[in-house]
Every structure is written in structure tokens, then in C-alpha cells.
CSV table of C-alpha atoms in Angstrom, one decimal:
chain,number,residue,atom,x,y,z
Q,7,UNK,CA,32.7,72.4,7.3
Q,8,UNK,CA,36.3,72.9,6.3
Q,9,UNK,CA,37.1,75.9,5.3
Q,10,UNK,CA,40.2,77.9,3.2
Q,11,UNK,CA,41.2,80.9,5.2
Q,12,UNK,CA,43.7,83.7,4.1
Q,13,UNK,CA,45.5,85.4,7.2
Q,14,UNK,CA,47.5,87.8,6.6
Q,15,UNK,CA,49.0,91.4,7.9
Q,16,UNK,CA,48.6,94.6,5.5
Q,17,UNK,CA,49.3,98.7,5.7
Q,18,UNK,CA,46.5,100.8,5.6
Q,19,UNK,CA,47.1,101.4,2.0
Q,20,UNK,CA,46.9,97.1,1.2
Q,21,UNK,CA,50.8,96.1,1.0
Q,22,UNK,CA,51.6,92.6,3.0
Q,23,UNK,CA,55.4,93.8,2.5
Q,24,UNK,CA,57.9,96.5,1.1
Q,25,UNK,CA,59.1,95.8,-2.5
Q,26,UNK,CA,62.1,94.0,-1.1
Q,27,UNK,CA,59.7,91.3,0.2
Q,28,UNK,CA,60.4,92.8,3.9
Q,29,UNK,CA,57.4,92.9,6.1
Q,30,UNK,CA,58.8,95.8,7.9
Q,31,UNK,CA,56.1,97.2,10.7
Q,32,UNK,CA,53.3,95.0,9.9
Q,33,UNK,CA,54.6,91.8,11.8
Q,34,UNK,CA,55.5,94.2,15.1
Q,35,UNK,CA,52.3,93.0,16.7
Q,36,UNK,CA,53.5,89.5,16.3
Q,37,UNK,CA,58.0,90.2,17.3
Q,38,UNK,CA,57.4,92.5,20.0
Q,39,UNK,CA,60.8,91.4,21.5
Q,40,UNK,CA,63.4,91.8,19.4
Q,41,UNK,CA,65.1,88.5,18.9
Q,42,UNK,CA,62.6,86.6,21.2
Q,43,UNK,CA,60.5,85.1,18.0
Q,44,UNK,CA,57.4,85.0,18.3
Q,45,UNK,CA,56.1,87.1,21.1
Q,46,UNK,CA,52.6,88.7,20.6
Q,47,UNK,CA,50.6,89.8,23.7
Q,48,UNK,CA,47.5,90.3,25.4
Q,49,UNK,CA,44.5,90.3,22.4
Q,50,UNK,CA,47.3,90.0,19.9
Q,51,UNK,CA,48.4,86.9,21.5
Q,52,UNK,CA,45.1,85.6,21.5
Q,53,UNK,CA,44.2,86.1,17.9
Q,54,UNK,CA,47.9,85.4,17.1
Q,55,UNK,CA,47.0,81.4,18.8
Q,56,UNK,CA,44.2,80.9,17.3
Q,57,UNK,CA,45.5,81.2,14.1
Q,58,UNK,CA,48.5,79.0,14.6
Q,59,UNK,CA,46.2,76.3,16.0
Q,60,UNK,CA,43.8,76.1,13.1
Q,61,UNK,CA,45.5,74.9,10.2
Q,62,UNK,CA,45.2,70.9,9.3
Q,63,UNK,CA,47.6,72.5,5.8
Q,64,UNK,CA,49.3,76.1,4.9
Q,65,UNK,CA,49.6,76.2,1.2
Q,66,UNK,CA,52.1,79.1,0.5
Q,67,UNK,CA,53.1,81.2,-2.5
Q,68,UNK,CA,56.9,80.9,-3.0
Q,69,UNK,CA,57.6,84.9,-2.8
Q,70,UNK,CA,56.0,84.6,0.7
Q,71,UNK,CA,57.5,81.5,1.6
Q,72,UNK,CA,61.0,83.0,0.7
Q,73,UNK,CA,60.1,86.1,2.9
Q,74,UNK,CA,59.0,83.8,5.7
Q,75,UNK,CA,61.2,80.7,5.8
Q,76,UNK,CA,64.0,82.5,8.3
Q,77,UNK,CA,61.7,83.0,11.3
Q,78,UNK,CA,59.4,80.4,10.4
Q,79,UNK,CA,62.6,77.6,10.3
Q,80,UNK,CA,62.0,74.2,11.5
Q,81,UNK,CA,59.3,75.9,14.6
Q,82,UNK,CA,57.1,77.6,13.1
Q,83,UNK,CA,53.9,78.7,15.4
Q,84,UNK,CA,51.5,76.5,13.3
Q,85,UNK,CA,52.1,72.5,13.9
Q,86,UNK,CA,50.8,71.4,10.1
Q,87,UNK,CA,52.4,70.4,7.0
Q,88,UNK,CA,53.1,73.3,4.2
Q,89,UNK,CA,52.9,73.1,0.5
Q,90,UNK,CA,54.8,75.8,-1.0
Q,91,UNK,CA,53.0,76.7,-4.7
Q,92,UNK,CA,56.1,77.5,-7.1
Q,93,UNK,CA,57.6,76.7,-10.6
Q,94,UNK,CA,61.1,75.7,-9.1
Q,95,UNK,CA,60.9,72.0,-7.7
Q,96,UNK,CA,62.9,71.0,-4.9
Q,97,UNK,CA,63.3,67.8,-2.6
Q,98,UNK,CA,60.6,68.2,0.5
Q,99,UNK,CA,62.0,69.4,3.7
Q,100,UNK,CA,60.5,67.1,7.0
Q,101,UNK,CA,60.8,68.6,10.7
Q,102,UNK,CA,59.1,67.5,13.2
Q,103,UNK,CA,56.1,69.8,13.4
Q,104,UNK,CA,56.2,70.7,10.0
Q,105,UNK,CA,57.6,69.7,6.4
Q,106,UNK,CA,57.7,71.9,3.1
Q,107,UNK,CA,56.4,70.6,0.1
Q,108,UNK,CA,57.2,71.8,-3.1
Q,109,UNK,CA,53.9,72.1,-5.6
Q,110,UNK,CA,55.3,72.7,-9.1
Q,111,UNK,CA,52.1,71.6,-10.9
Q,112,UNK,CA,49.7,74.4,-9.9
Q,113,UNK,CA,47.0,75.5,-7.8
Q,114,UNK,CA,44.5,72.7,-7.8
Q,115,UNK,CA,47.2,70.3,-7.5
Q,116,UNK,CA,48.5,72.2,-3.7
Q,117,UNK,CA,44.6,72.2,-3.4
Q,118,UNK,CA,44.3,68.5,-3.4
Q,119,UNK,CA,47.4,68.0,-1.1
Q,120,UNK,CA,46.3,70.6,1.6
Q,121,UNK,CA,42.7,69.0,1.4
Q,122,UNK,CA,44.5,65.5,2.3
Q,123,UNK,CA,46.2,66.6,4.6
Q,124,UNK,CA,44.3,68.7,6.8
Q,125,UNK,CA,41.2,66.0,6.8
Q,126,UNK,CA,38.8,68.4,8.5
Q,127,UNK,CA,40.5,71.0,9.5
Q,128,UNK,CA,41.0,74.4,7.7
Q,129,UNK,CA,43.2,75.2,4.9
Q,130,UNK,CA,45.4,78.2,6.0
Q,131,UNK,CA,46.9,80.8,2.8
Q,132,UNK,CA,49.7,82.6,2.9
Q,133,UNK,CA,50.5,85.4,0.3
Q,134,UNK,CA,49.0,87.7,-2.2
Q,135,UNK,CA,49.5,85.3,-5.3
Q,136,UNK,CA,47.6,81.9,-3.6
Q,137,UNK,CA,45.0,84.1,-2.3
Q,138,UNK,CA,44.4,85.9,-5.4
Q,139,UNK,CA,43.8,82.8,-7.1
Q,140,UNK,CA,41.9,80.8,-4.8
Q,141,UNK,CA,39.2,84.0,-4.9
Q,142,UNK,CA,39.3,84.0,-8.5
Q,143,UNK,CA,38.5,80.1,-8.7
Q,144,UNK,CA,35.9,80.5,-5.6
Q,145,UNK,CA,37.8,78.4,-3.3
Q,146,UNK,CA,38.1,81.0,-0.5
Q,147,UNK,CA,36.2,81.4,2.0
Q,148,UNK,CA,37.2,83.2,5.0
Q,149,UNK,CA,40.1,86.3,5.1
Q,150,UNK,CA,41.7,87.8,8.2
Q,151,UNK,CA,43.4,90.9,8.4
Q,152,UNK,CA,45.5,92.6,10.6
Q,153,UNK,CA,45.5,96.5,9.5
Q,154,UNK,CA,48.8,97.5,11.2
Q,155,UNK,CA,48.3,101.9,11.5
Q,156,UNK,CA,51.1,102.4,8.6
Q,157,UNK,CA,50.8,104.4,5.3
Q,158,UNK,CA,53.9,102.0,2.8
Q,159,UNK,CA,53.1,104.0,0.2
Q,160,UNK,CA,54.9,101.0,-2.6
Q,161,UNK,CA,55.7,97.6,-2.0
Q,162,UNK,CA,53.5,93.9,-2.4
Q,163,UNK,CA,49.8,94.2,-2.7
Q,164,UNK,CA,47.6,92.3,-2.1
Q,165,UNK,CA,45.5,92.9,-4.2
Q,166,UNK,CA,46.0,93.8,-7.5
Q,167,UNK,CA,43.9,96.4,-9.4
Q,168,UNK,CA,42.4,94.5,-12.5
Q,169,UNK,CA,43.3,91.0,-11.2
Q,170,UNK,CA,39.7,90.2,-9.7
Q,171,UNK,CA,36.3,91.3,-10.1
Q,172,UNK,CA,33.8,92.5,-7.2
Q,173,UNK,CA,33.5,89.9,-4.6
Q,174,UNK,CA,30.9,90.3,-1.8
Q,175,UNK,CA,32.2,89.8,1.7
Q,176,UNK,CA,30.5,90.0,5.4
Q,177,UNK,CA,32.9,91.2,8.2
Q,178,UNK,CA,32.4,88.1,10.9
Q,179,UNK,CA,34.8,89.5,13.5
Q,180,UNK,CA,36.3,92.6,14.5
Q,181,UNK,CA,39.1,92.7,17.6
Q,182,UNK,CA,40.9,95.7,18.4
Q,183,UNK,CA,44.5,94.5,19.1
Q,184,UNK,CA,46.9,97.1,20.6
Q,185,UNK,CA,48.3,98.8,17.5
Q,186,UNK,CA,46.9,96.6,14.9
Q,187,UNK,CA,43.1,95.9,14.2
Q,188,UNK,CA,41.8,92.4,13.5
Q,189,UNK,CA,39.4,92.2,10.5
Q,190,UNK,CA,37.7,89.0,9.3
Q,191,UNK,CA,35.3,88.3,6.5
Q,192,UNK,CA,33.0,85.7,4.9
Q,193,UNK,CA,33.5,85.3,1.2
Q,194,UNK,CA,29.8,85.2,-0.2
Q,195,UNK,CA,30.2,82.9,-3.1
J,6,UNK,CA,44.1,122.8,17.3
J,7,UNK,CA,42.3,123.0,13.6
J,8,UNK,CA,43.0,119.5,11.9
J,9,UNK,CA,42.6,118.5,8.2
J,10,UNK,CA,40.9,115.0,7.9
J,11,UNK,CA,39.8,112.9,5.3
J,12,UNK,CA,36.8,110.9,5.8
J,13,UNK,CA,36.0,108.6,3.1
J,14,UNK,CA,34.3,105.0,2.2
J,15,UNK,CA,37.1,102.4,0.9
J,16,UNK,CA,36.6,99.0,0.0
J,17,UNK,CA,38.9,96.0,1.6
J,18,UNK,CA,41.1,96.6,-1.9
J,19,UNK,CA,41.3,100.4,-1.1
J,20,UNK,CA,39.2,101.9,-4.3
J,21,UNK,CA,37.0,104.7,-3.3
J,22,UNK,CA,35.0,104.5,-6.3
J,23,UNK,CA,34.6,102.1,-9.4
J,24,UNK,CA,36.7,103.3,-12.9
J,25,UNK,CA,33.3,105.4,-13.6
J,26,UNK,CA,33.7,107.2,-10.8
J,27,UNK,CA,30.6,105.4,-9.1
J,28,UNK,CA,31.2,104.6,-5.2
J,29,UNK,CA,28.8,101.7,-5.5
J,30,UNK,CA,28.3,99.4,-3.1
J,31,UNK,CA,30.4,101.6,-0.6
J,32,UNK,CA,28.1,104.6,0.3
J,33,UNK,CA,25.7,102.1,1.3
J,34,UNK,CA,25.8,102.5,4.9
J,35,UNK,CA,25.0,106.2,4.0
J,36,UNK,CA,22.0,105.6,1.7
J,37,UNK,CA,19.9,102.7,3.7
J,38,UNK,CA,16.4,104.0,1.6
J,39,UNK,CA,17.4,104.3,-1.9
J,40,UNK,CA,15.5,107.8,-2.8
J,41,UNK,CA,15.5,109.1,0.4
J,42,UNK,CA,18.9,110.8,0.5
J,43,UNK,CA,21.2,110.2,3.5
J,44,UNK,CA,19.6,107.6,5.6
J,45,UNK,CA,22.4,106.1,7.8
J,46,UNK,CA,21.0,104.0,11.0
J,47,UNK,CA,21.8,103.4,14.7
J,48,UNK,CA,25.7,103.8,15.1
J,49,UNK,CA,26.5,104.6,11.9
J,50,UNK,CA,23.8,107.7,11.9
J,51,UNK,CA,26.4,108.8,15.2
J,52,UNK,CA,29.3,108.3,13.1
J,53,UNK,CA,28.1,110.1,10.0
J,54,UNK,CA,26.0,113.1,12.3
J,55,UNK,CA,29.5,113.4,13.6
J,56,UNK,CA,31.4,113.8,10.4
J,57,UNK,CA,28.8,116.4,8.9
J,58,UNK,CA,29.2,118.4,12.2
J,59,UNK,CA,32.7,118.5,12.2
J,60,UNK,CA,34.3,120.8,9.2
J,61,UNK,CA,34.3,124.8,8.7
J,62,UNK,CA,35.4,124.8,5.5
J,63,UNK,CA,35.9,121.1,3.1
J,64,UNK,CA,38.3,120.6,0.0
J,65,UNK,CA,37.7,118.3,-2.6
J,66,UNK,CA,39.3,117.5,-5.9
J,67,UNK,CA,37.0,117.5,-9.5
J,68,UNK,CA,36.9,113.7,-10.0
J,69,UNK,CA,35.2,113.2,-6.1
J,70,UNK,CA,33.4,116.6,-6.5
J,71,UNK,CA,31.9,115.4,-10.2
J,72,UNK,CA,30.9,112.2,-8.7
J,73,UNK,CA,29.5,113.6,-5.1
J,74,UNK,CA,27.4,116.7,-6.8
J,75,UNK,CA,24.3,115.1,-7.3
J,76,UNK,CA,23.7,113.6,-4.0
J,77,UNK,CA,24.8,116.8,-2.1
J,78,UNK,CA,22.7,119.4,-4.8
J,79,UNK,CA,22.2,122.5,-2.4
J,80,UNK,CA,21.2,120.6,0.6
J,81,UNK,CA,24.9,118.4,1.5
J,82,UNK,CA,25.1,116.8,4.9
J,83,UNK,CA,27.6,119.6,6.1
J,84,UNK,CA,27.2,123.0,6.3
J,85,UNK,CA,30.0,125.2,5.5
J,86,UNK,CA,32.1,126.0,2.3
J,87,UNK,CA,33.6,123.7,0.0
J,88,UNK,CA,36.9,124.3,-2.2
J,89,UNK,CA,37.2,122.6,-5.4
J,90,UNK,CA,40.6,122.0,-6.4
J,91,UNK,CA,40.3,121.9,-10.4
J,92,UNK,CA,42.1,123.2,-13.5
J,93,UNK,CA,39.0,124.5,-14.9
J,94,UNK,CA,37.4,127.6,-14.1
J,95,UNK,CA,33.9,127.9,-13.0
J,96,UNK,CA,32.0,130.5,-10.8
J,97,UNK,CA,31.1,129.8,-7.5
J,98,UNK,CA,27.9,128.4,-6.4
J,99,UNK,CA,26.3,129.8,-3.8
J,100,UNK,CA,23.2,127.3,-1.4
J,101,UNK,CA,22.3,128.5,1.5
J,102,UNK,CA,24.1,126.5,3.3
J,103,UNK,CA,26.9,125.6,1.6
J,104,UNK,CA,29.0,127.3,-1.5
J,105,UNK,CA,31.5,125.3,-3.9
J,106,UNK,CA,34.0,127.7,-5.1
J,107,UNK,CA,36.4,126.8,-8.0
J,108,UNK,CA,40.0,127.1,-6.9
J,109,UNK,CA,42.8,126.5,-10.3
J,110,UNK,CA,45.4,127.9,-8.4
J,111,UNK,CA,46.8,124.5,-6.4
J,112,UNK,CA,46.2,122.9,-3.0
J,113,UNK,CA,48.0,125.8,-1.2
J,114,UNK,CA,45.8,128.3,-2.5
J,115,UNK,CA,42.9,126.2,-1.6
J,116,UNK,CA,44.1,125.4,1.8
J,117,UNK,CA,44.2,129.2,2.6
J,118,UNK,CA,40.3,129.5,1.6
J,119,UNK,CA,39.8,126.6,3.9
J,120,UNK,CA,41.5,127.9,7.0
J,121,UNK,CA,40.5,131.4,6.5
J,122,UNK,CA,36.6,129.9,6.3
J,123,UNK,CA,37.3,127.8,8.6
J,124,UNK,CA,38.5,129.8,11.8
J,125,UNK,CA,39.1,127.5,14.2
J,126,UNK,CA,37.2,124.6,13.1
J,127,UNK,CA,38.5,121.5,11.2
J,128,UNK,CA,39.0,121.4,7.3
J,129,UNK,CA,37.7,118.5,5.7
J,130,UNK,CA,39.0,116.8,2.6
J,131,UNK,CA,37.5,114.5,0.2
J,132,UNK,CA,38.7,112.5,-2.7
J,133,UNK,CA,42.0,110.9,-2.9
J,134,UNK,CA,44.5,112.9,-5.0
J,135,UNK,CA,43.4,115.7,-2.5
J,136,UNK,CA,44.1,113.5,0.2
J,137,UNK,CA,47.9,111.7,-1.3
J,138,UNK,CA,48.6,115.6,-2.3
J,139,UNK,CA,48.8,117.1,1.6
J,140,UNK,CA,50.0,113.5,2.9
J,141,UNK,CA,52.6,114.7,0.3
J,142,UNK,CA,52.7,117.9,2.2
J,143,UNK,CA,52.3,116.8,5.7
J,144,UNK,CA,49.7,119.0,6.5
J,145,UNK,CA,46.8,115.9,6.5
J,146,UNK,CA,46.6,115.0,10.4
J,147,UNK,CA,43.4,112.7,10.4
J,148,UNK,CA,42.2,109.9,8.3
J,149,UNK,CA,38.7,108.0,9.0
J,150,UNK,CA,38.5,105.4,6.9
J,151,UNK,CA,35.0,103.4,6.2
J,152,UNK,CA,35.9,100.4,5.3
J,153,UNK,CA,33.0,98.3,3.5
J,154,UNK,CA,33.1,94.7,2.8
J,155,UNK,CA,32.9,94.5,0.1
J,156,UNK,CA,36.4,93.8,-2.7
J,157,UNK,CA,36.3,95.9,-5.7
J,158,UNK,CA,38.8,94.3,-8.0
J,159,UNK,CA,39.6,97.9,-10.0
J,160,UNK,CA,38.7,101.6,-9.8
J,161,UNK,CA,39.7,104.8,-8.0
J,162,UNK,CA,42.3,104.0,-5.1
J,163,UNK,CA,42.6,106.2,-2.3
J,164,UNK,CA,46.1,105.3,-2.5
J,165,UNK,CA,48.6,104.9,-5.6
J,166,UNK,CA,51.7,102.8,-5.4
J,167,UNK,CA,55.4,104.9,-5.3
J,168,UNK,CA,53.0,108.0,-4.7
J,169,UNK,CA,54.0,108.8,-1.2
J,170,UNK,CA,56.8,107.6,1.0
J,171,UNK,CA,55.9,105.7,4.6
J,172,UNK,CA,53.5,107.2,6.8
J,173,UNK,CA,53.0,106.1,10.5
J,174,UNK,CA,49.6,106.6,11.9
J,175,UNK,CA,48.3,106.0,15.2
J,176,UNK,CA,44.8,103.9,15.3
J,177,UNK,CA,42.8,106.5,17.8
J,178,UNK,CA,39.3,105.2,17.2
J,179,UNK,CA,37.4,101.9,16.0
J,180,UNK,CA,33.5,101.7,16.0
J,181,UNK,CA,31.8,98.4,14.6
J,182,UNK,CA,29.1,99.3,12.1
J,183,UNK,CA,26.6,97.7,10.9
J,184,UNK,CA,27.8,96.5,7.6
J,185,UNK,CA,31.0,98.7,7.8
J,186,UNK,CA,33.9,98.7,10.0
J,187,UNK,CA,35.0,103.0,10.7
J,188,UNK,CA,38.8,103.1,11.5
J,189,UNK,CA,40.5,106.9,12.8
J,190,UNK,CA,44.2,107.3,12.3
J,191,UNK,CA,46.2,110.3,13.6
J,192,UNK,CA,49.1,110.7,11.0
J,193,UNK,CA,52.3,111.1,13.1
J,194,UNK,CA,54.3,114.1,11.7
């Protein structure tokens, strides 16, 4: 059964990037080699491949989008189209492997689109925002993350204190990746 | 060489505790048989047998100690002395094994206590302003996280936003439990 999968790297104390949007340590596992792109290895590599090879659709929050779009650019690792939730519309940008689409209508609207698009493969998140609100509507289902050994101390949550209520999860995976630890969960709806 | 460590039971959100100050669903790995005080099973019995062996001498702020007294009562898991860092004045209660003694006058005043009853074995710390407060410091070497799946939406966080500054750890152990995932960082100084 398809399912909608949040996949996403976070400090120990649950930021996915500093204040200025930066990602700073926690995508080292994945840019080992400076200037190389992507260029995660051994167990890293492995989880890092999977997830690039499982999205049918990405839908995106537009803060995370604007973080990612420089070393994403017209190769990203996933080969899948992208809808990028945000208020500000803007004309759809095609590559080969990918395009961006720009969701100004909401949530349920991206929803539909990824759904069409991926057929019957999964439905990848990206960003605290989208995956906030796809718990609170009970539309996800699965969330990896990669705990990178690093205190922030400020920056984007993921979470927000107050923003959900208790959700039950079931840890389905656990891979220990050299200096980041792979963590995925059911959501029990 | 004497560490400080904090152990403690975190949700994937990073709350130690619900806003009433009840840890909930995340000392359930600890209490298996409810009424039959600490119960933990198979590797996480290791994990916690290891924890209670470990300290000579434990800190711990009011908000964890008001929460944590009724489960400990004079029979806690460890056995040594405990230092309650508080504003309010109380006299010192003396088990058997164990003591809680009421330090007002800050964290170094309990840290002395806890190395001198210490000696050579390592001081433990519980609760999270304890915890932020000698990350603050850099005197915290050790954190074992026990992270429960479970999301908590709101409550106590182990860690406050634009309280502490980066902090690089080092991921030195990972042990799969059943129903909780126990992560050890070294703090690198």
C-alpha cells in the first residue's frame, strides 16, 4: 500500500536546520566530499539510495525547498516530480528527472497531485511545515530520521511544542550509520 | 576519569515529561508490570541495571525530583546520594540507601557535594534545566538518551531553543530496545 513518508535529518535537540535555513552538520553524512555532491558512504550510502529510489512524488514545504533547491538543481538524487506547497505561485520548472510544481492552493490539493503522480509508489515529505500537517490530518504514515551527534541549541524544529497532540509511533528500523543514526517509525493512526 | 551523565527518557519531539510533569508513556520500558515498581525486561533490564550501578553521587533539579519522588520513595534504583538543586529549603532525607539533600546554593555548590560523595565514581544528573545548566558550563560529558516512540506534541523539553550554543557529540553507543531505542553521546569539549 502506498504510503507518505517524511525523511529527514535532525540534531539531537530536533532542529532540521539553523535559523538561517542552513542545514549545517546534519547533511555531512550525505556531502562527505566537499564539492563532490552527493557522496554518502558505506551504510549511509545504502540508506541514503533507498531513499532516493522510493519516491513516485516529493511534496515540499517552500522554506525547505528554498534551503534545498542549490544542491538539489536540475539532478537531484530522487528521479520523481516535486510539488512545492507555498502561497507564492510561480510557472513550473521541467528537467529531465524532475520538475517543480508550485501548489498555491493547500495541502490536500499537493496531496491529490503527489497521489497522481506517484501511482503506487510512496509519497516522499520534505520539511517541518508539510510534515506537521500531514500528522495533524492523519495522512502520514511512516518518518525517518537521521539523528546527526550535534547539540544546535536554536534554529528550525521540527516539531513544534503545541502544534500537535500525542501520536503513537512503532520504531520499524534502526541502522547505525557512521556518525549519524537511522531511526524509522510507523505512525499508528 | 569521573564523568557527569545524564540519562533520561525523551520522546521523538524531545519532552521528558508532559506540562504536568507526568513522564507518561516514556518510563514505560522501565515499568513493564504496572504496581510492581521497576520492571524493565531482557536488554533493556541490562541497560537500566547498568545505569543504576553507575553513579556515586546524582543531581537532580525540583521539577524532575517532584515528579520522580514517588516511584523512588526510600528504595530508588541507585544507591548513593542525591543533590537537589532547588530554591527552597528543606532538610535532608536520609533511606538507607540513598539521601536527598536540599542544595539552594546553585549548581556549583551542588556539584561539589556530588564529587566529594562521589570519589571516583560518576555523577549522575537528572532533569533538564540540570542538564542545559552544566552543558552551559561544560562540565556535562555524557548523555544517554532513551528515546521512546512515541510524539508528545507539548511538555517538558530536555532542550529549550536559544538556551545553549552548538554542542558536538560523538555517538559512542546504540542498543535496540524493545520498544525504545538507547542512544550514548560523549559531548566533545
Amino acid at each position: 500500500m502506498r504510503k507518505v513518508f517524511l525523511d529527514v535529518s535532525i540534531s539531537v535537540d530536533g532542529f532540521i536546520a539553523h535559523a538561517d535555513n542552513d542545514p549545517g552538520a546534519l547533511h555531512e553524512w550525505i556531502f562527505t566530499v566537499p564539492g563532490e555532491g552527493f557522496s554518502p558512504r558505506g551504510v549511509n550510502k545504502a540508506v541514503f539510495d533507498e531513499f532516493a529510489a522510493r519516491p513516485g512524488a516529493i511534496i515540499v514545504g517552500r522554506r525547505t525547498f528554498d534551503a534545498g533547491e542549490e544542491p538539489w538543481g536540475p539532478e537531484p538524487p530522487f528521479r520523481c516530480p516535486v510539488f512545492v506547497l507555498t502561497h507564492r505561485p510561480r510557472e513550473t520548472v521541467q528537467f529531465p528527472n524532475t520538475s517543480y510544481t508550485f501548489v498555491t492552493d493547500g495541502l490536500d490539493a499537493a496531496l491529490s497531485l503527489a497521489r497522481e503522480a506517484a501511482g503506487d509508489r510512496d509519497i516522499g515529505l520534505m520539511g517541518g511545515s508539510v510534515a506537521r500537517q500531514c500528522l495533524a490530518v492523519g495522512v502520514l504514515d511512516e518518518i525517518e530520521l537521521h539523528v546527526v551527534p550535534v547539540i544546535f541549541g536554536d534554529g528550525i524544529p521540527l516539531f513544534e511544542a503545541g502544534s500537535l497532540g500525542q501520536v503513537a509511533l512503532e520504531r520499524t528500523r534502526l541502522v547505525e550509520g557512521d556518525g549519524v543514526t537511522h531511526l524509522r517509525f510507523n505512525v499508528k493512526h
